[in-house]
Amino acid sequence: MKPANRLAFIKEYYFSKKLQEIKEMQQQGVDVINLGIGSPDLPPPYDAVAQMQLAAKQEKAHQYQSYRGLDELREAFADFYQRKFQVEVNLHTEILPLMGSKEGVMQISMAFLNEGDEVLIPNPGYPTYTSVTKLVGAKPVFYELKEEQGWQPNFSDLEKQDLSKVKIMWLNYPHMPTGAKAGQHLFHDAIAFAKKHDILLVNDNPYSFILNDNPESLLAYPGSKDVGVELTSVSKTFNMAGWRVGAVLGNQENLQHILKVKSNMDSGMFLPIQLGASVALKENEDWFKNLDFLYKNRRIKITELAEKLGCQLEKRDLVGMFVWAKIPNRYKTSEEFSEHILHKHHLFAAPGTVFGSAGEGYIRFSLCVDEATIEKAIKRVES
Ligand SMILES: Cc1ncc(COP(=O)(O)O)c(C=O)c1O
């Protein structure tokens, strides 16, 4: 059967293909160490799992659930935003739980974009923003992030472009893959820019609680709810990527539009998952300190590995679960370097170009691997 025309504009997700290749290498007996993927290997909070298991025994656990999520889950997200970001949201109207933030990218795009609308997308950035934009028939317009500008958007450059067709601007701070934080003025400037040009700002914020002393939300800034929404997720914060729980927060009107799409696409989230996630969102400071402790040690080791491979790192603390490094000069492309370490050392790390053309010259290592495995990787490079 001939697929729909829209598929001509996108490719299978890079990692979906590459992981298959790695699996085949592993099946042939090659011990590939996968440093490519940001899927937390650490366990979720014990109480969250216990609650999920207990809830699975409830009589009504297996029925369809509300499209808006359980009150308990919305309340837990609202409390979390209050505690961690000092952001007040109305738990009845300003939070919509989602099955991960990735589905939010599609639902927001379907809710707000018409064919031919333009979308400002960071380069480098999360590839889903681009593919979803294309899938809904809108046009990606990339804004380049540069190391020398701290990987921050340059609004004065953007002002020089024709913005009349731009409907959405994707922001993603803390930024993946570079680990950059929103600088002092970023959200403030972004809100003014969005207001002036009638653009919906969407900050995709799944990494605020990994190796970050000062978590920030777009919604903490005055005027943000008038022009923006934010995506959050428990995937990285609580090691629950497979649970598929996130949320979009914003004003009632915008969330209604998103709910219109969502309620036609799924039939609610499994109740035990919602109750388990509600428990995770209540974790106290010890959870975050322990997580940081583990990731800090891993980051030290990954940095050592990257340097042993001849990569160069910026002198700044990276937020999130990746180390973003410059490849050695002798390699022409990121992909060439990534293939080289895969075949020579059996180490996989993601070439920067997976995240866009501005990722050329960089490679991304994941911290979702235990210290012993990173040490093994270091030994392989040394030998
Ligand atoms: C920038 C960014 N946004 C969203 C996601 C998806 O997260 P979730 O598990 O909440 O769908 C990822 C996952 O890798 C990501 O890197």
Coordinates of C-alpha atoms and ligand atoms in Angstrom, one line a residue:
M1 CA 0.0 0.0 0.0
K2 CA 1.3 3.4 -0.9
P3 CA 1.8 5.4 2.3
A4 CA 0.3 8.9 2.8
N5 CA 2.2 11.7 1.2
R6 CA 3.1 13.2 4.6
L7 CA 5.5 10.3 5.2
A8 CA 7.7 11.4 2.3
F9 CA 8.9 14.4 4.4
I10 CA 10.0 12.4 7.5
K11 CA 12.4 9.5 8.2
E12 CA 12.1 6.7 10.7
Y13 CA 13.3 8.1 14.1
Y14 CA 17.1 7.9 14.1
F15 CA 17.3 5.9 17.3
S16 CA 14.6 3.5 16.2
K17 CA 16.9 2.5 13.3
K18 CA 20.2 2.7 15.1
L19 CA 19.1 0.6 18.1
Q20 CA 18.1 -2.1 15.8
E21 CA 21.6 -2.1 14.3
I22 CA 23.1 -2.2 17.7
K23 CA 20.8 -5.1 18.7
E24 CA 22.0 -7.0 15.7
M25 CA 25.6 -6.4 16.6
Q26 CA 24.9 -7.6 20.1
Q27 CA 23.1 -10.7 18.8
Q28 CA 26.3 -11.5 16.8
G29 CA 28.2 -11.4 20.2
V30 CA 29.6 -7.9 20.0
D31 CA 29.4 -6.2 23.5
V32 CA 28.3 -2.8 22.5
I33 CA 28.1 -0.2 25.3
N34 CA 25.2 2.1 24.5
L35 CA 25.9 5.6 25.6
G36 CA 23.4 7.0 23.1
I37 CA 20.0 7.0 24.7
G38 CA 18.6 9.1 27.5
S39 CA 16.5 6.3 29.1
P40 CA 17.1 6.3 32.8
D41 CA 18.5 3.0 34.0
L42 CA 17.9 3.8 37.7
P43 CA 14.7 2.6 39.5
P44 CA 11.7 4.9 40.1
P45 CA 10.7 5.8 43.7
Y46 CA 9.9 2.6 45.5
D47 CA 6.6 4.0 46.9
A48 CA 5.4 4.9 43.4
V49 CA 5.9 1.3 42.2
A50 CA 4.2 0.0 45.3
Q51 CA 1.2 2.3 44.8
M52 CA 1.0 1.3 41.1
Q53 CA 1.0 -2.4 42.0
L54 CA -1.6 -1.9 44.8
A55 CA -3.8 0.2 42.5
A56 CA -3.8 -2.5 39.8
K57 CA -5.9 -4.6 42.2
Q58 CA -8.6 -2.1 42.5
E59 CA -11.9 -3.1 40.9
K60 CA -12.1 0.0 38.7
A61 CA -8.5 0.1 37.7
H62 CA -9.0 -1.5 34.4
Q63 CA -11.7 0.7 33.0
Y64 CA -11.3 3.7 30.7
Q65 CA -10.1 6.7 32.7
S66 CA -10.9 10.4 32.4
Y67 CA -9.4 12.3 29.5
R68 CA -8.3 15.0 31.9
G69 CA -6.5 12.7 34.2
L70 CA -7.3 11.9 37.8
D71 CA -7.7 14.7 40.3
E72 CA -4.9 13.1 42.4
L73 CA -2.5 13.4 39.5
R74 CA -3.4 17.0 38.5
E75 CA -3.1 17.9 42.2
A76 CA 0.3 16.3 42.5
F77 CA 1.6 18.2 39.4
A78 CA 0.1 21.4 40.8
D79 CA 1.9 20.9 44.1
F80 CA 5.1 19.9 42.4
Y81 CA 5.1 23.2 40.3
Q82 CA 4.4 25.2 43.4
R83 CA 7.1 23.6 45.4
K84 CA 9.8 23.4 42.8
F85 CA 9.1 26.5 40.6
Q86 CA 6.9 28.6 42.8
V87 CA 4.4 28.5 40.0
E88 CA 0.6 28.6 40.8
V89 CA -1.6 26.7 38.5
N90 CA -5.3 25.9 38.8
L91 CA -5.4 22.1 39.1
H92 CA -8.8 21.9 37.4
T93 CA -8.2 24.1 34.4
E94 CA -4.5 24.7 33.9
I95 CA -3.0 21.2 33.9
L96 CA -3.6 18.4 31.4
P97 CA -1.8 15.1 32.1
L98 CA -0.3 13.5 29.0
M99 CA 1.2 10.2 28.1
G100 CA 4.7 11.6 28.2
S101 CA 5.7 15.0 26.8
K102 CA 6.5 13.5 23.4
E103 CA 2.8 13.0 22.7
G104 CA 2.3 16.6 23.8
V105 CA 4.5 17.7 20.9
M106 CA 2.0 16.1 18.4
Q107 CA -1.1 17.2 20.3
I108 CA 0.0 20.9 20.6
S109 CA 0.9 20.9 16.9
M110 CA -2.4 19.4 15.9
A111 CA -4.3 21.9 18.1
F112 CA -2.6 25.0 16.9
L113 CA -1.1 24.5 13.4
N114 CA -2.7 24.8 10.0
E115 CA -1.1 23.7 6.8
G116 CA 1.5 26.2 5.8
D117 CA 2.0 27.7 9.2
E118 CA 5.6 28.2 10.2
V119 CA 7.2 26.9 13.4
L120 CA 10.4 28.1 15.0
I121 CA 12.5 25.1 16.0
P122 CA 15.9 25.1 17.8
N123 CA 18.9 23.7 15.8
P124 CA 20.3 21.7 17.4
G125 CA 17.2 20.4 19.1
Y126 CA 14.9 17.4 19.8
P127 CA 14.1 15.9 16.4
T128 CA 10.4 15.3 17.2
Y129 CA 9.6 19.1 16.9
T130 CA 10.6 18.9 13.3
S131 CA 9.0 15.7 12.3
V132 CA 5.7 16.5 13.9
T133 CA 5.7 19.9 12.3
K134 CA 6.1 18.2 9.0
L135 CA 3.5 15.6 9.7
V136 CA 0.9 18.2 10.3
G137 CA 1.8 20.0 7.1
A138 CA 3.4 23.0 8.7
K139 CA 6.9 24.3 7.9
P140 CA 9.9 24.2 10.2
V141 CA 11.9 27.4 10.4
F142 CA 15.1 26.6 12.3
Y143 CA 16.8 29.1 14.6
E144 CA 20.4 28.2 15.1
L145 CA 21.9 27.9 18.6
K146 CA 25.6 28.6 18.9
E147 CA 28.1 27.6 21.5
E148 CA 29.5 31.2 21.6
Q149 CA 26.1 32.5 22.4
G150 CA 25.6 30.0 25.2
W151 CA 23.2 28.0 23.0
Q152 CA 20.5 30.7 23.5
P153 CA 18.2 32.0 20.8
N154 CA 19.2 35.4 19.3
F155 CA 16.0 37.4 19.3
S156 CA 17.4 40.3 17.5
D157 CA 18.4 38.1 14.6
L158 CA 14.9 36.5 14.6
E159 CA 13.3 40.0 14.5
K160 CA 15.0 40.5 11.1
Q161 CA 13.1 37.6 9.6
D162 CA 9.5 37.6 8.2
L163 CA 7.6 36.2 11.1
S164 CA 4.1 36.7 9.8
K165 CA 3.4 33.0 9.3
V166 CA 5.0 31.8 12.5
K167 CA 2.5 30.3 14.9
I168 CA 4.6 28.3 17.4
M169 CA 8.1 28.7 18.8
W170 CA 9.6 25.6 20.5
L171 CA 11.9 26.3 23.4
N172 CA 13.5 23.6 25.3
Y173 CA 15.4 24.7 28.5
P174 CA 17.3 23.2 30.0
H175 CA 18.3 22.4 26.5
M176 CA 18.8 18.9 25.0
P177 CA 21.3 18.0 23.6
T178 CA 23.7 20.8 24.7
G179 CA 22.7 20.9 28.4
A180 CA 22.5 24.7 28.3
K181 CA 20.3 26.5 30.9
A182 CA 17.9 29.3 30.1
G183 CA 20.1 32.4 30.6
Q184 CA 19.0 35.2 32.9
H185 CA 16.8 37.0 30.3
L186 CA 15.8 34.2 28.0
F187 CA 12.2 33.5 29.1
H188 CA 11.6 37.2 29.7
D189 CA 12.7 38.1 26.2
A190 CA 10.9 35.1 24.7
I191 CA 7.6 36.2 26.2
A192 CA 8.0 39.8 24.9
F193 CA 8.9 38.4 21.4
A194 CA 5.9 36.0 21.4
K195 CA 3.5 38.8 22.5
K196 CA 4.8 41.1 19.8
H197 CA 4.5 38.6 17.0
D198 CA 1.4 36.6 18.3
I199 CA 3.3 33.4 18.6
L200 CA 2.6 30.5 21.0
L201 CA 5.7 29.7 23.0
V202 CA 6.1 26.1 24.1
N203 CA 8.8 25.3 26.6
D204 CA 9.5 21.6 26.7
N205 CA 10.9 21.1 30.1
P206 CA 11.8 17.5 31.0
Y207 CA 15.4 18.1 32.2
S208 CA 15.0 20.7 35.0
F209 CA 15.7 18.2 37.8
I210 CA 18.8 16.5 36.5
L211 CA 22.1 18.1 37.6
N212 CA 20.5 21.6 38.0
D213 CA 20.9 23.8 41.0
N214 CA 18.3 26.3 39.8
P215 CA 15.3 24.7 38.1
E216 CA 13.4 27.2 36.0
S217 CA 9.9 27.2 34.5
L218 CA 8.7 29.5 31.7
L219 CA 5.5 29.8 33.7
A220 CA 7.3 31.5 36.6
Y221 CA 7.6 34.6 34.4
P222 CA 5.0 37.4 34.3
G223 CA 2.7 37.2 31.2
S224 CA 3.9 33.7 30.3
K225 CA 0.4 32.1 30.5
D226 CA -0.9 34.6 28.0
V227 CA 1.5 33.4 25.3
G228 CA 2.9 30.1 26.4
V229 CA 2.4 26.6 27.7
E230 CA 5.0 24.3 29.2
L231 CA 5.5 20.5 28.9
T232 CA 6.8 18.6 31.9
S233 CA 7.4 14.9 32.4
V234 CA 8.2 12.3 35.1
S235 CA 10.4 10.3 32.6
K236 CA 13.8 11.7 33.7
T237 CA 12.9 13.3 37.0
F238 CA 11.7 10.0 38.6
N239 CA 13.3 7.4 36.2
M240 CA 9.8 6.6 34.9
A241 CA 10.4 7.0 31.1
G242 CA 8.5 3.7 30.3
W243 CA 5.5 4.8 32.3
R244 CA 4.6 7.5 29.8
V245 CA 3.5 10.3 32.1
G246 CA 3.8 14.0 31.6
A247 CA 1.6 17.1 31.5
V248 CA 1.1 20.3 29.7
L249 CA 0.5 23.4 31.8
G250 CA -0.9 26.7 30.6
N251 CA -4.1 28.8 30.5
Q252 CA -7.5 27.2 30.3
E253 CA -8.3 28.2 26.8
N254 CA -5.1 26.8 25.3
L255 CA -5.5 23.6 27.3
Q256 CA -9.1 23.2 26.1
H257 CA -7.8 23.2 22.5
I258 CA -5.2 20.5 23.3
L259 CA -7.8 18.5 25.1
K260 CA -10.0 18.6 22.0
V261 CA -7.2 16.8 20.2
K262 CA -6.2 14.5 23.0
S263 CA -9.7 13.3 23.9
N264 CA -10.1 12.1 20.3
M265 CA -6.8 10.3 20.3
D266 CA -6.7 8.3 23.5
S267 CA -9.1 7.2 26.2
G268 CA -7.3 8.1 29.4
M269 CA -4.2 6.8 31.2
F270 CA -4.1 3.5 33.1
L271 CA -5.3 4.3 36.7
P272 CA -2.4 2.6 38.5
I273 CA 0.1 4.5 36.5
Q274 CA -1.6 7.8 37.4
L275 CA -1.7 6.9 41.1
G276 CA 1.9 5.8 41.1
A277 CA 3.1 8.9 39.3
S278 CA 1.1 11.0 41.8
V279 CA 3.2 9.4 44.6
A280 CA 6.5 10.0 42.8
L281 CA 5.7 13.7 42.3
K282 CA 5.6 14.0 46.2
E283 CA 9.2 12.9 46.7
N284 CA 11.2 15.0 49.1
E285 CA 14.6 16.6 48.6
D286 CA 16.5 13.4 49.4
W287 CA 15.3 12.0 46.1
F288 CA 16.8 14.9 44.1
K289 CA 20.0 14.9 46.1
N290 CA 20.6 11.2 45.6
L291 CA 19.9 11.4 41.9
D292 CA 22.3 14.3 41.6
F293 CA 25.0 12.5 43.5
L294 CA 24.8 9.5 41.1
Y295 CA 24.7 11.6 37.9
K296 CA 27.5 13.8 39.1
N297 CA 29.8 10.8 39.5
R298 CA 28.8 9.5 36.2
R299 CA 29.4 12.8 34.5
I300 CA 32.9 12.9 35.9
K301 CA 33.6 9.5 34.3
I302 CA 31.9 10.2 31.0
T303 CA 33.9 13.4 30.8
E304 CA 37.1 11.3 31.3
L305 CA 35.9 8.9 28.6
A306 CA 35.1 11.8 26.2
E307 CA 38.5 13.3 26.8
K308 CA 40.2 10.0 26.3
L309 CA 38.5 9.8 22.9
G310 CA 40.0 13.1 22.0
C311 CA 36.8 15.2 22.5
Q312 CA 36.7 18.7 23.9
L313 CA 34.2 19.9 26.5
E314 CA 33.0 23.3 27.2
K315 CA 34.0 24.7 30.6
R316 CA 30.5 24.9 32.1
D317 CA 28.2 22.7 34.0
L318 CA 25.8 20.9 31.7
V319 CA 22.3 20.4 32.9
G320 CA 20.4 17.2 32.1
M321 CA 21.5 13.7 31.5
F322 CA 24.0 14.2 28.6
V323 CA 27.5 15.3 28.0
W324 CA 27.8 17.3 24.8
A325 CA 31.3 17.4 23.4
K326 CA 33.2 18.6 20.4
I327 CA 34.6 15.7 18.3
P328 CA 38.3 15.6 17.5
N329 CA 39.4 17.8 14.6
R330 CA 40.7 14.9 12.5
Y331 CA 37.1 13.6 11.9
K332 CA 35.2 15.3 9.1
T333 CA 31.7 14.6 10.5
S334 CA 30.0 13.7 13.8
E335 CA 28.6 10.6 12.1
E336 CA 32.1 9.5 11.0
F337 CA 33.3 9.8 14.5
S338 CA 30.3 8.0 16.0
E339 CA 30.8 5.1 13.5
H340 CA 34.5 5.1 14.3
I341 CA 34.0 4.6 18.1
L342 CA 31.2 2.1 17.4
H343 CA 33.3 -0.1 15.3
K344 CA 36.7 0.4 16.9
H345 CA 35.6 0.4 20.6
H346 CA 32.1 -0.9 20.4
L347 CA 30.8 2.3 22.1
F348 CA 27.7 4.0 20.8
A349 CA 27.2 7.8 21.3
A350 CA 24.8 9.9 19.3
P351 CA 26.3 12.1 16.5
G352 CA 25.3 15.7 17.0
T353 CA 23.7 15.9 13.6
V354 CA 20.8 13.7 14.8
F355 CA 19.7 17.0 16.5
G356 CA 20.1 19.1 13.4
S357 CA 22.8 20.6 11.1
A358 CA 24.1 22.8 13.9
G359 CA 25.0 19.7 15.8
E360 CA 27.7 18.9 13.2
G361 CA 31.1 18.6 15.0
Y362 CA 29.6 17.4 18.3
I363 CA 28.7 14.1 19.9
R364 CA 26.2 13.4 22.7
F365 CA 27.0 10.9 25.5
S366 CA 24.2 9.7 27.8
L367 CA 24.6 9.5 31.6
C368 CA 22.1 6.6 31.8
V369 CA 24.8 4.0 32.2
D370 CA 26.3 2.9 35.6
E371 CA 29.8 3.8 36.6
A372 CA 31.2 0.3 36.2
T373 CA 30.1 0.2 32.6
I374 CA 31.6 3.7 32.0
E375 CA 34.9 2.5 33.5
K376 CA 34.8 -0.5 31.2
A377 CA 34.3 1.9 28.3
I378 CA 37.3 3.9 29.4
K379 CA 39.5 0.7 29.6
R380 CA 38.5 -0.2 26.1
V381 CA 39.7 3.2 24.8
E382 CA 42.9 3.0 26.8
S383 CA 43.8 -0.5 25.6
Ligands
LIG1 C1 13.8 17.5 24.7 C2 12.9 16.3 25.0 N1 11.6 16.5 25.0 C3 10.8 15.5 25.2 C4 11.2 14.2 25.4 C5 10.3 13.1 25.6 O1 10.0 12.8 26.9 P1 8.8 12.0 27.5 O2 9.4 10.7 28.0 O3 8.2 12.8 28.5 O4 7.9 11.8 26.3 C6 12.6 13.9 25.4 C7 13.1 12.5 25.5 O5 14.1 12.1 25.2 C8 13.5 15.0 25.1 O6 14.8 14.8 25.1

